[in-house]
Amino acid sequence: MPFEHLLVLSFVLFTLAAAGFLTHKNIIVLLMFAELMLNAANIALVAFSKFSGALEPQVFVLMVFAVAAAEAGVGLAIVILLARSLKTLNIDTVKNLRG
Amino acid sequence: MNPEMAIYAGQSLAIPLTLVLAGLTALFIPIITRRDDSTPGLVILTSSLILLTFFPSSGTAFISMFSGALTLSPFTNYLWPFFLAALAFTALISLHARDGKPGSGEYYFLLSMAALGLIFMVSAGELLTIFIAVELLSVCLYALAAINRSPTGAEAGYKYFLLGSFGTGMLVMGFALVYGTTGTLNLDAIKLALAPGLPFHPLTSAGFIFLIAGFSFKVALVPFHMWVPDVYEGSPTPVSAFMGAAVKAGGIVVLYRLFAITAGAPQFREIFWALAVITMVLGNLMALPQHNLKRLLAYSSVSHAGYIVTGFFGGSEGLKAALFYLVVYAAATIGAFAVVAALEKDERGVMVKDLAGLSGRHPYLAAAMTLFILSLAGIPPLAGFFGKFYVFTAALRGGCTWLVVIALLMSAVSAYYYLRVLVAMYMEHEPAALEAAPSRAMGLALSLLALIVTALGIFSGPLLRLAQSAAIF
């Protein structure tokens, strides 16, 4: 598969994920779109690794996996905390704090 | 590397390692003793004080470690002690705020890991190090924002987490594009790869725009500031103080490095120019109608980030001024949040009108708050005035007259909401409900911070010389 195709896939996925993040209302779906953005960027890194033959981007991807897992762990804990106090998963109900 | 430098590198590496050990100690003590008392806080406080006392300084040496992943420089000589001091003050304030609350082991562990992330962030020599440091910092802060397990805390943590992960997505995309088009992760090599005078490759430009946007999230430059007021209001007050002072400083430093790397391309100068202007104008205007003191301080911290970015345009003179500004701003911000922490009783927080008559009931608390607020507003002879003075002079010498004119105008606007706090404390006398009982730790923190804010205004020379020696990059 040519390198350009991978890059285009990555950009399309990134745009879709960002668009989904900005339009969806479910607290957990938003979390999934944020993870999808990271994975789109991962595809770009792997594409560049394929292009140049260097291994640094692949190491970077592994680090992103590790970090994304840690982030998702803390994120889900916070979501559970929030869902308990809200009794719903709609983002529009998250509005106690405002000026 | 000669033996002297090797010893220095070893001593410097001992700092993050000690911080990890101190954090783990703080985490496990309550588990072992089965008691929730102030021991973990004291562990973090004493270890950061010990690290500050025995801080190894090597003068002007540049040392690159782990094949360029970490660098020690005069820059880190200046910023590491700053972060350690911020950690010490936050721990000191937290001793008051967390008295008798469960989970203090986790709290201090996360706090020291956040400081560790900051320490790695400013000494990073590679994009990968920056990424891991930023994430170490952010993940700790998401958890810290929600650590009280209250509904408002959960909401603050969720908002911070959501917008933070959006920012992380943009950062990784930016790292990928910058790596892909320059072929290296090393910051110095990236700067070399971008030939001066030639326009950037479109993908490189896109990568840097993603990076600038991602870090603007962390620093809270307008239009990436939406999370700031909610998160600062809902988080435990000492955590808000740490975010406003130390986290902002770390982000500013990385933004400066991006600014320096992209300095060859005029369109990036314009992007930073525009970010500084919108941040100063909107940050100050949005602070005007705020009633909650923490929200007011949050917007004030947004606008101060704008003033600091103004300093970027002054070359090395500007960097020196910005480094000086970071310290004086941090002292005043931690101080102001500490006063809020001393006054607050429940989830509702502290409103500006709650301060009415504070000067009568708690004259010392009111006096300390006055010093912090006046320093933030930039009234001479307090430190905040000299911070603004140096930053604006440097930007003026760098040829950014309009930027400085806007900054001065917006500082004048900011005086309005700062003075509202003073008016409430000194001129209004209604029997307000808020009664403060500042603990000894809080009293110590407030007096030290008030001393710093005043002393750095009257004797700004020594710190300015330190900033001068750090500003070679």
Coordinates of C-alpha atoms in Angstrom, one line a residue:
Chain A
M1 CA 0.0 0.0 0.0
P2 CA 1.5 3.4 -0.9
F3 CA 2.5 5.7 1.9
E4 CA 0.2 8.5 0.7
H5 CA -2.9 6.3 1.1
L6 CA -2.1 5.6 4.7
L7 CA -1.6 9.3 5.3
V8 CA -4.9 10.1 3.7
L9 CA -6.7 7.4 5.8
S10 CA -5.1 9.0 8.9
F11 CA -6.3 12.5 8.0
V12 CA -9.8 11.3 7.1
L13 CA -10.1 9.3 10.4
F14 CA -8.8 12.3 12.4
T15 CA -11.3 14.7 10.9
L16 CA -14.2 12.3 11.4
A17 CA -13.1 11.7 15.0
A18 CA -12.8 15.4 15.7
A19 CA -16.2 16.1 14.1
G20 CA -17.8 13.3 16.1
F21 CA -16.2 14.7 19.3
L22 CA -17.7 18.1 18.6
T23 CA -21.2 16.9 17.8
H24 CA -22.1 13.9 20.0
K25 CA -23.9 14.1 23.4
N26 CA -23.1 10.9 25.1
I27 CA -20.4 11.1 27.8
I28 CA -18.8 7.8 26.9
V29 CA -19.0 8.2 23.2
L30 CA -17.0 11.4 23.5
L31 CA -14.3 9.5 25.3
M32 CA -14.2 7.0 22.4
F33 CA -13.9 9.8 19.8
A34 CA -10.9 11.2 21.7
E35 CA -9.3 7.8 21.6
L36 CA -10.0 7.6 17.9
M37 CA -8.2 10.9 17.3
L38 CA -5.1 9.4 19.0
N39 CA -5.3 6.3 16.8
A40 CA -5.7 8.4 13.6
A41 CA -2.4 10.1 14.6
N42 CA -0.9 6.7 15.3
I43 CA -1.6 5.7 11.7
A44 CA 0.1 8.8 10.5
L45 CA 3.2 8.0 12.6
V46 CA 3.3 4.4 11.2
A47 CA 2.9 5.7 7.7
F48 CA 5.9 8.0 8.2
S49 CA 7.8 5.0 9.6
K50 CA 7.0 3.0 6.5
F51 CA 8.1 5.9 4.3
S52 CA 11.5 6.6 6.0
G53 CA 12.3 3.1 7.4
A54 CA 13.1 4.7 10.8
L55 CA 11.8 2.9 13.9
E56 CA 11.4 6.0 16.1
P57 CA 7.8 6.6 15.1
Q58 CA 6.8 3.1 16.0
V59 CA 8.3 3.5 19.4
F60 CA 6.3 6.7 19.6
V61 CA 3.1 4.8 18.8
L62 CA 3.8 2.3 21.5
M63 CA 4.2 5.2 24.0
V64 CA 0.9 6.7 22.7
F65 CA -0.8 3.3 23.4
A66 CA 0.5 3.2 27.0
V67 CA -0.4 6.8 27.6
A68 CA -3.9 6.4 26.1
A69 CA -4.5 3.4 28.3
A70 CA -3.5 5.4 31.4
E71 CA -5.7 8.3 30.3
A72 CA -8.7 6.1 29.6
G73 CA -8.3 4.5 33.1
V74 CA -8.5 7.9 34.8
G75 CA -11.1 9.1 32.4
L76 CA -13.5 6.2 33.0
A77 CA -13.1 6.6 36.8
I78 CA -14.1 10.2 36.5
V79 CA -17.0 9.2 34.1
I80 CA -18.3 6.7 36.7
L81 CA -18.1 9.3 39.4
L82 CA -20.0 11.8 37.2
A83 CA -22.6 9.2 36.1
R84 CA -23.4 8.4 39.7
S85 CA -24.1 12.0 40.6
L86 CA -26.0 12.7 37.3
K87 CA -27.9 9.4 36.9
T88 CA -27.7 10.0 33.1
L89 CA -25.0 10.0 30.4
N90 CA -26.2 13.1 28.5
I91 CA -23.5 15.8 28.3
D92 CA -26.2 18.6 28.4
T93 CA -26.9 17.7 32.0
V94 CA -23.3 18.6 33.0
K95 CA -23.8 22.2 33.8
N96 CA -23.5 22.9 37.5
L97 CA -20.4 25.0 37.0
R98 CA -21.1 28.2 35.0
G99 CA -20.4 31.9 35.5
Chain B
M1 CA 31.4 14.3 29.4
N2 CA 34.1 15.2 32.0
P3 CA 33.8 13.8 35.5
E4 CA 32.6 17.1 37.0
M5 CA 29.7 17.3 34.6
A6 CA 28.9 13.6 35.1
I7 CA 28.6 14.2 38.9
Y8 CA 26.4 17.2 38.2
A9 CA 24.2 15.2 35.9
G10 CA 23.9 12.4 38.5
Q11 CA 23.0 14.9 41.2
S12 CA 20.4 16.5 39.0
L13 CA 18.8 13.2 38.1
A14 CA 18.5 12.5 41.8
I15 CA 15.9 15.3 42.0
P16 CA 13.2 13.6 39.9
L17 CA 14.0 10.2 41.5
T18 CA 13.7 11.7 45.0
L19 CA 10.4 13.2 44.0
V20 CA 9.1 9.7 42.9
L21 CA 10.2 8.2 46.1
A22 CA 8.6 10.9 48.2
G23 CA 5.4 10.5 46.2
L24 CA 5.3 6.8 46.7
T25 CA 6.1 7.3 50.5
A26 CA 3.2 9.7 50.7
L27 CA 0.9 7.2 48.9
F28 CA 1.7 4.2 51.1
I29 CA 2.0 5.8 54.5
P30 CA -1.9 6.1 55.0
I31 CA -2.3 2.5 53.8
I32 CA 0.3 1.2 56.3
T33 CA -0.7 3.3 59.3
R34 CA -4.4 3.2 58.4
R35 CA -4.8 6.8 59.5
D36 CA -5.8 9.9 57.5
D37 CA -3.6 12.6 58.9
S38 CA -1.2 15.2 57.6
T39 CA 1.8 12.9 57.4
P40 CA 1.8 12.5 53.5
G41 CA 1.6 16.3 53.1
L42 CA 4.5 16.8 55.5
V43 CA 6.5 14.1 53.5
I44 CA 6.0 16.0 50.3
L45 CA 6.6 19.4 51.9
T46 CA 9.9 18.4 53.6
S47 CA 11.3 16.5 50.6
S48 CA 10.6 19.4 48.2
L49 CA 12.3 21.8 50.8
I50 CA 15.3 19.4 51.1
L51 CA 15.6 19.3 47.3
L52 CA 15.4 23.1 47.1
T53 CA 18.1 23.4 49.8
F54 CA 20.5 21.0 48.1
F55 CA 19.7 22.0 44.6
P56 CA 22.8 21.4 42.4
S57 CA 23.7 24.2 40.1
S58 CA 26.2 24.0 37.3
G59 CA 26.3 27.6 36.1
T60 CA 26.1 27.8 32.4
A61 CA 26.7 24.1 31.4
F62 CA 24.6 22.4 28.8
I63 CA 24.3 18.7 29.3
S64 CA 22.4 16.3 27.1
M65 CA 21.4 13.0 28.6
F66 CA 19.8 9.8 27.3
S67 CA 20.8 10.5 23.7
G68 CA 19.2 13.9 23.8
A69 CA 15.9 13.0 25.5
L70 CA 16.7 15.2 28.5
T71 CA 18.8 18.3 28.6
L72 CA 20.1 20.2 31.6
S73 CA 20.8 23.8 31.0
P74 CA 20.8 27.2 32.8
F75 CA 17.1 27.2 31.8
T76 CA 16.3 24.1 33.9
N77 CA 18.5 25.5 36.7
Y78 CA 16.0 28.3 37.0
L79 CA 12.7 26.4 36.4
W80 CA 13.3 23.2 38.5
P81 CA 13.6 25.1 41.8
F82 CA 10.6 27.2 40.7
F83 CA 8.4 24.0 40.3
L84 CA 9.8 22.6 43.5
A85 CA 8.9 25.8 45.4
A86 CA 5.4 25.7 43.8
L87 CA 5.0 22.1 44.9
A88 CA 6.1 23.1 48.5
F89 CA 3.6 26.0 48.7
T90 CA 0.8 23.9 47.3
A91 CA 1.5 21.2 49.8
L92 CA 1.6 23.8 52.6
I93 CA -1.8 25.2 51.6
S94 CA -3.2 21.7 51.1
L95 CA -2.3 20.9 54.7
H96 CA -4.9 23.3 55.8
A97 CA -7.5 22.5 53.1
R98 CA -7.3 18.7 53.4
D99 CA -7.4 18.4 57.2
G100 CA -9.5 15.4 58.1
K101 CA -10.4 14.5 54.5
P102 CA -9.7 10.9 53.4
G103 CA -7.5 10.1 50.5
S104 CA -4.7 12.5 51.2
G105 CA -2.1 9.8 50.3
E106 CA -3.3 9.7 46.7
Y107 CA -3.7 13.5 46.6
Y108 CA 0.0 14.2 47.5
F109 CA 1.2 11.4 45.3
L110 CA -0.6 12.8 42.3
L111 CA 0.6 16.3 43.2
S112 CA 4.3 15.3 43.3
M113 CA 3.9 13.3 40.0
A114 CA 2.4 16.4 38.4
A115 CA 5.5 18.3 39.5
L116 CA 7.6 15.6 38.1
G117 CA 5.8 15.9 34.7
L118 CA 6.6 19.6 34.8
I119 CA 10.2 19.0 35.6
F120 CA 10.6 16.7 32.6
M121 CA 8.6 18.9 30.4
V122 CA 10.9 21.9 30.6
S123 CA 14.1 19.8 30.3
A124 CA 12.8 17.8 27.3
G125 CA 15.1 17.7 24.3
E126 CA 12.8 15.6 22.2
L127 CA 9.2 15.5 21.1
L128 CA 8.7 12.1 22.7
T129 CA 9.9 13.4 26.1
I130 CA 7.6 16.4 25.8
F131 CA 4.6 14.1 25.0
I132 CA 5.2 11.7 27.9
A133 CA 5.8 14.6 30.4
V134 CA 2.7 16.5 29.3
E135 CA 0.6 13.3 29.7
L136 CA 2.1 12.5 33.1
L137 CA 1.1 16.0 34.1
S138 CA -2.3 15.9 32.6
V139 CA -3.4 12.5 33.8
C140 CA -2.4 13.5 37.4
L141 CA -4.4 16.8 37.1
Y142 CA -7.5 15.1 35.8
A143 CA -7.6 12.9 38.8
L144 CA -6.6 15.8 41.2
A145 CA -9.5 17.9 39.9
A146 CA -12.0 15.2 40.8
I147 CA -10.2 14.0 44.0
N148 CA -12.9 15.2 46.4
R149 CA -15.4 12.9 44.7
S150 CA -18.1 15.7 44.9
P151 CA -20.5 16.4 42.0
T152 CA -18.8 19.6 41.2
G153 CA -15.3 18.0 41.5
A154 CA -16.5 15.2 39.1
E155 CA -17.8 17.8 36.7
A156 CA -14.5 19.7 36.8
G157 CA -12.5 16.6 36.3
Y158 CA -14.7 15.4 33.4
K159 CA -14.5 18.8 31.6
Y160 CA -10.8 18.9 32.1
F161 CA -10.3 15.3 31.0
L162 CA -12.5 15.7 27.9
L163 CA -10.9 18.9 26.6
G164 CA -7.5 17.7 27.7
S165 CA -7.8 14.5 25.6
F166 CA -9.0 16.5 22.6
G167 CA -5.8 18.6 23.1
T168 CA -3.8 15.4 23.4
G169 CA -5.2 14.1 20.1
M170 CA -4.1 17.4 18.4
L171 CA -0.7 17.1 20.0
V172 CA 0.0 13.6 18.8
M173 CA -1.1 14.6 15.2
G174 CA 1.2 17.6 15.4
F175 CA 4.1 15.4 16.6
A176 CA 3.4 13.0 13.8
L177 CA 3.4 15.7 11.1
V178 CA 6.4 17.5 12.4
Y179 CA 8.3 14.3 12.6
G180 CA 7.2 13.1 9.2
T181 CA 8.3 16.3 7.4
T182 CA 11.5 16.9 9.3
G183 CA 12.6 13.3 9.9
T184 CA 13.7 13.8 13.5
L185 CA 12.2 14.0 17.0
N186 CA 15.0 16.1 18.4
L187 CA 14.1 19.7 19.0
D188 CA 17.4 21.2 18.0
A189 CA 17.6 19.1 14.9
I190 CA 14.0 20.1 13.9
K191 CA 15.1 23.8 14.2
L192 CA 18.1 23.0 11.9
A193 CA 15.9 21.1 9.4
L194 CA 13.7 24.1 8.9
A195 CA 15.9 26.3 6.7
P196 CA 15.5 30.0 7.6
G197 CA 13.9 32.2 5.0
L198 CA 12.3 29.3 3.1
P199 CA 8.5 28.8 3.5
F200 CA 7.6 25.6 5.6
H201 CA 6.2 22.5 3.9
P202 CA 2.4 22.8 4.2
L203 CA 2.4 19.6 6.4
T204 CA 5.1 21.0 8.7
S205 CA 3.0 24.2 9.1
A206 CA -0.1 22.1 9.8
G207 CA 1.9 20.1 12.4
F208 CA 3.1 23.2 14.2
I209 CA -0.4 24.6 14.2
F210 CA -1.7 21.4 15.8
L211 CA 1.1 21.7 18.4
I212 CA 0.5 25.3 19.2
A213 CA -3.2 24.6 19.5
G214 CA -2.6 21.6 21.8
F215 CA -0.3 23.6 24.1
S216 CA -2.6 26.6 24.0
F217 CA -5.2 24.2 25.6
K218 CA -2.7 23.5 28.4
V219 CA -1.8 27.1 28.9
A220 CA -5.4 28.3 28.4
L221 CA -4.9 30.9 25.7
V222 CA -8.2 32.2 24.2
P223 CA -9.9 30.5 22.2
F224 CA -8.7 27.3 23.9
H225 CA -9.6 28.5 27.4
M226 CA -13.2 27.2 27.8
W227 CA -12.4 24.7 30.4
V228 CA -10.4 27.1 32.7
P229 CA -13.2 28.8 34.8
D230 CA -15.2 25.6 35.3
V231 CA -12.1 23.5 36.2
Y232 CA -10.6 26.1 38.5
E233 CA -14.0 26.6 40.3
G234 CA -14.7 22.9 40.7
S235 CA -11.2 21.6 41.7
P236 CA -9.9 21.7 45.2
T237 CA -8.5 25.2 45.7
P238 CA -4.9 24.2 46.2
V239 CA -5.1 22.3 43.0
S240 CA -6.4 25.4 41.2
A241 CA -3.5 27.3 42.6
F242 CA -1.0 24.7 41.3
M243 CA -2.7 24.7 37.9
G244 CA -2.7 28.5 37.7
A245 CA 0.9 28.9 38.8
A246 CA 3.1 25.9 37.9
V247 CA 1.2 24.1 35.1
K248 CA 0.8 27.4 33.3
A249 CA 4.5 28.1 33.6
G250 CA 5.4 24.6 32.1
G251 CA 3.1 25.1 29.2
I252 CA 4.4 28.6 28.5
V253 CA 8.0 27.3 28.4
V254 CA 7.0 24.6 25.8
L255 CA 5.1 27.3 23.8
Y256 CA 8.2 29.5 23.9
R257 CA 10.3 26.6 22.5
L258 CA 7.8 26.2 19.7
F259 CA 7.9 30.0 19.1
A260 CA 11.7 29.8 18.9
I261 CA 11.7 26.9 16.5
T262 CA 9.2 28.5 14.2
A263 CA 10.7 31.9 14.4
G264 CA 12.0 31.7 10.8
A265 CA 8.4 31.8 9.4
P266 CA 6.6 35.1 9.7
Q267 CA 3.1 33.6 9.7
F268 CA 3.8 31.8 13.0
R269 CA 4.9 35.1 14.6
E270 CA 1.5 36.4 13.5
I271 CA -0.3 33.4 15.0
F272 CA 1.4 34.0 18.4
W273 CA 0.6 37.8 18.0
A274 CA -3.0 37.1 17.4
L275 CA -3.2 34.5 20.3
A276 CA -1.7 37.1 22.7
V277 CA -4.1 39.8 21.6
I278 CA -7.3 37.8 21.8
T279 CA -6.1 36.3 25.1
M280 CA -5.5 39.6 26.7
V281 CA -8.6 41.3 25.4
L282 CA -11.2 38.5 26.0
G283 CA -9.5 37.1 29.2
N284 CA -9.9 40.5 30.8
L285 CA -13.3 41.3 29.4
M286 CA -14.7 38.0 30.6
A287 CA -13.3 38.5 34.1
L288 CA -15.4 41.7 34.5
P289 CA -18.8 40.1 35.2
Q290 CA -17.5 37.3 37.5
H291 CA -18.9 37.0 41.0
N292 CA -17.2 33.8 42.1
L293 CA -13.7 34.6 43.3
K294 CA -12.2 31.4 41.9
R295 CA -13.7 32.1 38.5
L296 CA -12.4 35.7 38.6
L297 CA -8.9 34.4 39.4
A298 CA -9.3 31.8 36.6
Y299 CA -10.0 34.5 34.0
S300 CA -7.2 36.7 35.5
S301 CA -4.8 33.7 34.9
V302 CA -6.0 33.5 31.3
S303 CA -5.2 37.1 30.7
H304 CA -1.8 36.8 32.4
A305 CA -0.8 34.1 30.0
G306 CA -1.5 36.6 27.3
Y307 CA 0.9 39.2 28.9
I308 CA 3.6 36.5 29.2
V309 CA 3.2 35.6 25.5
T310 CA 3.7 39.3 24.7
G311 CA 7.2 38.9 26.2
F312 CA 8.1 36.3 23.5
F313 CA 8.5 39.1 21.0
G314 CA 11.4 40.7 22.9
G315 CA 14.1 38.2 22.0
S316 CA 16.4 37.0 24.9
E317 CA 15.5 40.2 26.8
G318 CA 11.8 39.1 26.5
L319 CA 12.5 35.6 27.6
K320 CA 14.3 37.0 30.7
A321 CA 11.3 39.2 31.4
A322 CA 8.9 36.3 30.9
L323 CA 10.8 34.1 33.3
F324 CA 10.8 36.8 35.9
Y325 CA 7.1 37.3 35.3
L326 CA 6.3 33.6 35.7
V327 CA 7.7 33.7 39.3
V328 CA 6.1 36.9 40.5
Y329 CA 2.8 35.9 38.9
A330 CA 2.9 32.4 40.4
A331 CA 3.6 33.9 43.9
A332 CA 0.6 36.2 43.7
T333 CA -1.7 33.6 42.2
I334 CA -0.9 30.9 44.7
G335 CA -1.4 33.6 47.4
A336 CA -4.7 34.7 46.1
F337 CA -6.0 31.1 45.9
A338 CA -4.6 30.4 49.4
V339 CA -6.8 33.2 50.7
V340 CA -9.8 31.6 49.0
A341 CA -8.8 28.3 50.6
A342 CA -8.6 29.9 54.0
L343 CA -12.1 31.4 53.6
E344 CA -14.1 28.6 51.9
K345 CA -16.4 26.4 53.9
D346 CA -18.4 24.3 51.4
E347 CA -19.0 23.5 47.8
R348 CA -20.5 26.9 47.1
G349 CA -17.2 28.6 47.0
V350 CA -16.4 32.2 47.8
M351 CA -18.2 35.1 46.1
V352 CA -16.7 38.6 45.8
K353 CA -19.5 40.0 48.0
D354 CA -18.7 37.4 50.7
L355 CA -15.4 39.4 51.3
A356 CA -17.4 42.4 52.6
G357 CA -15.9 43.6 55.8
L358 CA -13.1 41.1 55.8
S359 CA -10.6 43.9 56.8
G360 CA -12.5 44.3 60.1
R361 CA -12.7 40.6 61.0
H362 CA -9.4 39.3 59.6
P363 CA -7.1 42.3 59.0
Y364 CA -4.0 40.1 58.2
L365 CA -5.9 38.0 55.7
A366 CA -7.3 41.1 54.0
A367 CA -3.8 42.7 54.0
A368 CA -2.3 39.6 52.4
M369 CA -5.1 39.5 49.8
T370 CA -4.5 43.2 49.0
L371 CA -0.9 42.6 48.3
F372 CA -1.6 39.6 46.0
I373 CA -4.4 41.4 44.1
L374 CA -2.4 44.6 43.7
S375 CA 0.6 42.6 42.5
L376 CA -1.7 40.9 39.9
A377 CA -3.1 44.2 38.9
G378 CA 0.5 45.5 38.4
I379 CA 0.5 48.4 40.9
P380 CA 4.0 49.7 42.0
P381 CA 6.1 49.0 44.1
L382 CA 4.8 45.3 44.1
A383 CA 6.5 42.6 42.0
G384 CA 3.7 42.3 39.5
F385 CA 4.3 45.9 38.3
F386 CA 8.0 45.2 37.6
G387 CA 7.0 41.9 35.8
K388 CA 4.7 43.8 33.5
F389 CA 7.2 46.6 33.1
Y390 CA 10.0 44.3 32.0
V391 CA 7.8 42.2 29.7
F392 CA 6.3 45.2 28.0
T393 CA 9.6 47.1 27.6
A394 CA 11.2 44.0 26.0
A395 CA 8.2 43.6 23.6
L396 CA 8.5 47.3 22.8
R397 CA 12.2 46.9 21.9
G398 CA 11.3 43.9 19.8
G399 CA 9.2 46.3 17.7
C400 CA 5.7 45.3 18.8
T401 CA 4.3 48.7 19.6
W402 CA 0.6 47.8 19.0
L403 CA 0.8 44.7 21.1
V404 CA 2.1 46.7 24.0
V405 CA -0.5 49.4 23.6
I406 CA -3.3 46.7 23.7
A407 CA -1.6 45.1 26.7
L408 CA -1.4 48.4 28.6
L409 CA -5.1 49.1 27.8
M410 CA -6.2 45.7 29.0
S411 CA -4.1 46.0 32.2
A412 CA -6.1 49.2 32.8
V413 CA -9.4 47.3 32.3
S414 CA -8.1 44.5 34.6
A415 CA -7.7 47.1 37.4
Y416 CA -11.5 47.3 37.5
Y417 CA -12.2 43.7 38.6
Y418 CA -9.2 43.5 40.8
L419 CA -10.2 46.7 42.7
R420 CA -13.7 45.3 43.1
V421 CA -12.2 42.7 45.4
L422 CA -10.4 45.4 47.4
V423 CA -13.5 47.6 47.6
A424 CA -15.5 44.6 49.0
M425 CA -12.9 43.9 51.6
Y426 CA -12.3 47.5 52.8
M427 CA -15.3 49.7 52.0
E428 CA -18.3 47.4 52.5
H429 CA -19.4 46.7 56.0
E430 CA -22.1 44.2 56.1
P431 CA -22.3 41.3 58.6
A432 CA -21.1 38.6 56.1
A433 CA -21.4 34.9 56.8
L434 CA -17.9 33.8 56.1
E435 CA -15.7 33.2 59.1
A436 CA -12.1 32.1 58.5
A437 CA -9.9 30.1 60.8
P438 CA -6.6 30.1 59.0
S439 CA -4.4 27.3 60.4
R440 CA -0.7 27.8 61.2
A441 CA 0.4 26.2 57.9
M442 CA -1.9 28.6 56.0
G443 CA -0.6 31.6 58.0
L444 CA 3.0 30.6 57.2
A445 CA 2.3 30.2 53.5
L446 CA 0.4 33.5 53.3
S447 CA 3.1 35.4 55.1
L448 CA 5.9 33.9 53.0
L449 CA 4.0 34.6 49.7
A450 CA 3.2 38.2 50.8
L451 CA 6.9 38.7 51.6
I452 CA 7.9 37.3 48.2
V453 CA 5.5 39.6 46.3
T454 CA 6.7 42.6 48.2
A455 CA 10.4 41.8 48.3
L456 CA 10.6 41.0 44.6
G457 CA 9.1 44.4 43.9
I458 CA 11.5 46.4 46.0
F459 CA 14.6 44.2 45.3
S460 CA 14.0 42.7 41.9
G461 CA 17.7 42.6 41.1
P462 CA 18.7 39.1 42.3
L463 CA 15.8 37.3 40.6
L464 CA 16.3 39.3 37.5
R465 CA 20.0 38.3 37.4
L466 CA 19.0 34.7 37.8
A467 CA 16.4 35.0 34.9
Q468 CA 19.1 36.7 32.9
S469 CA 21.5 33.8 33.3
A470 CA 18.7 31.4 32.5
A471 CA 17.5 33.2 29.3
I472 CA 20.2 31.8 27.0
F473 CA 18.5 29.2 24.9

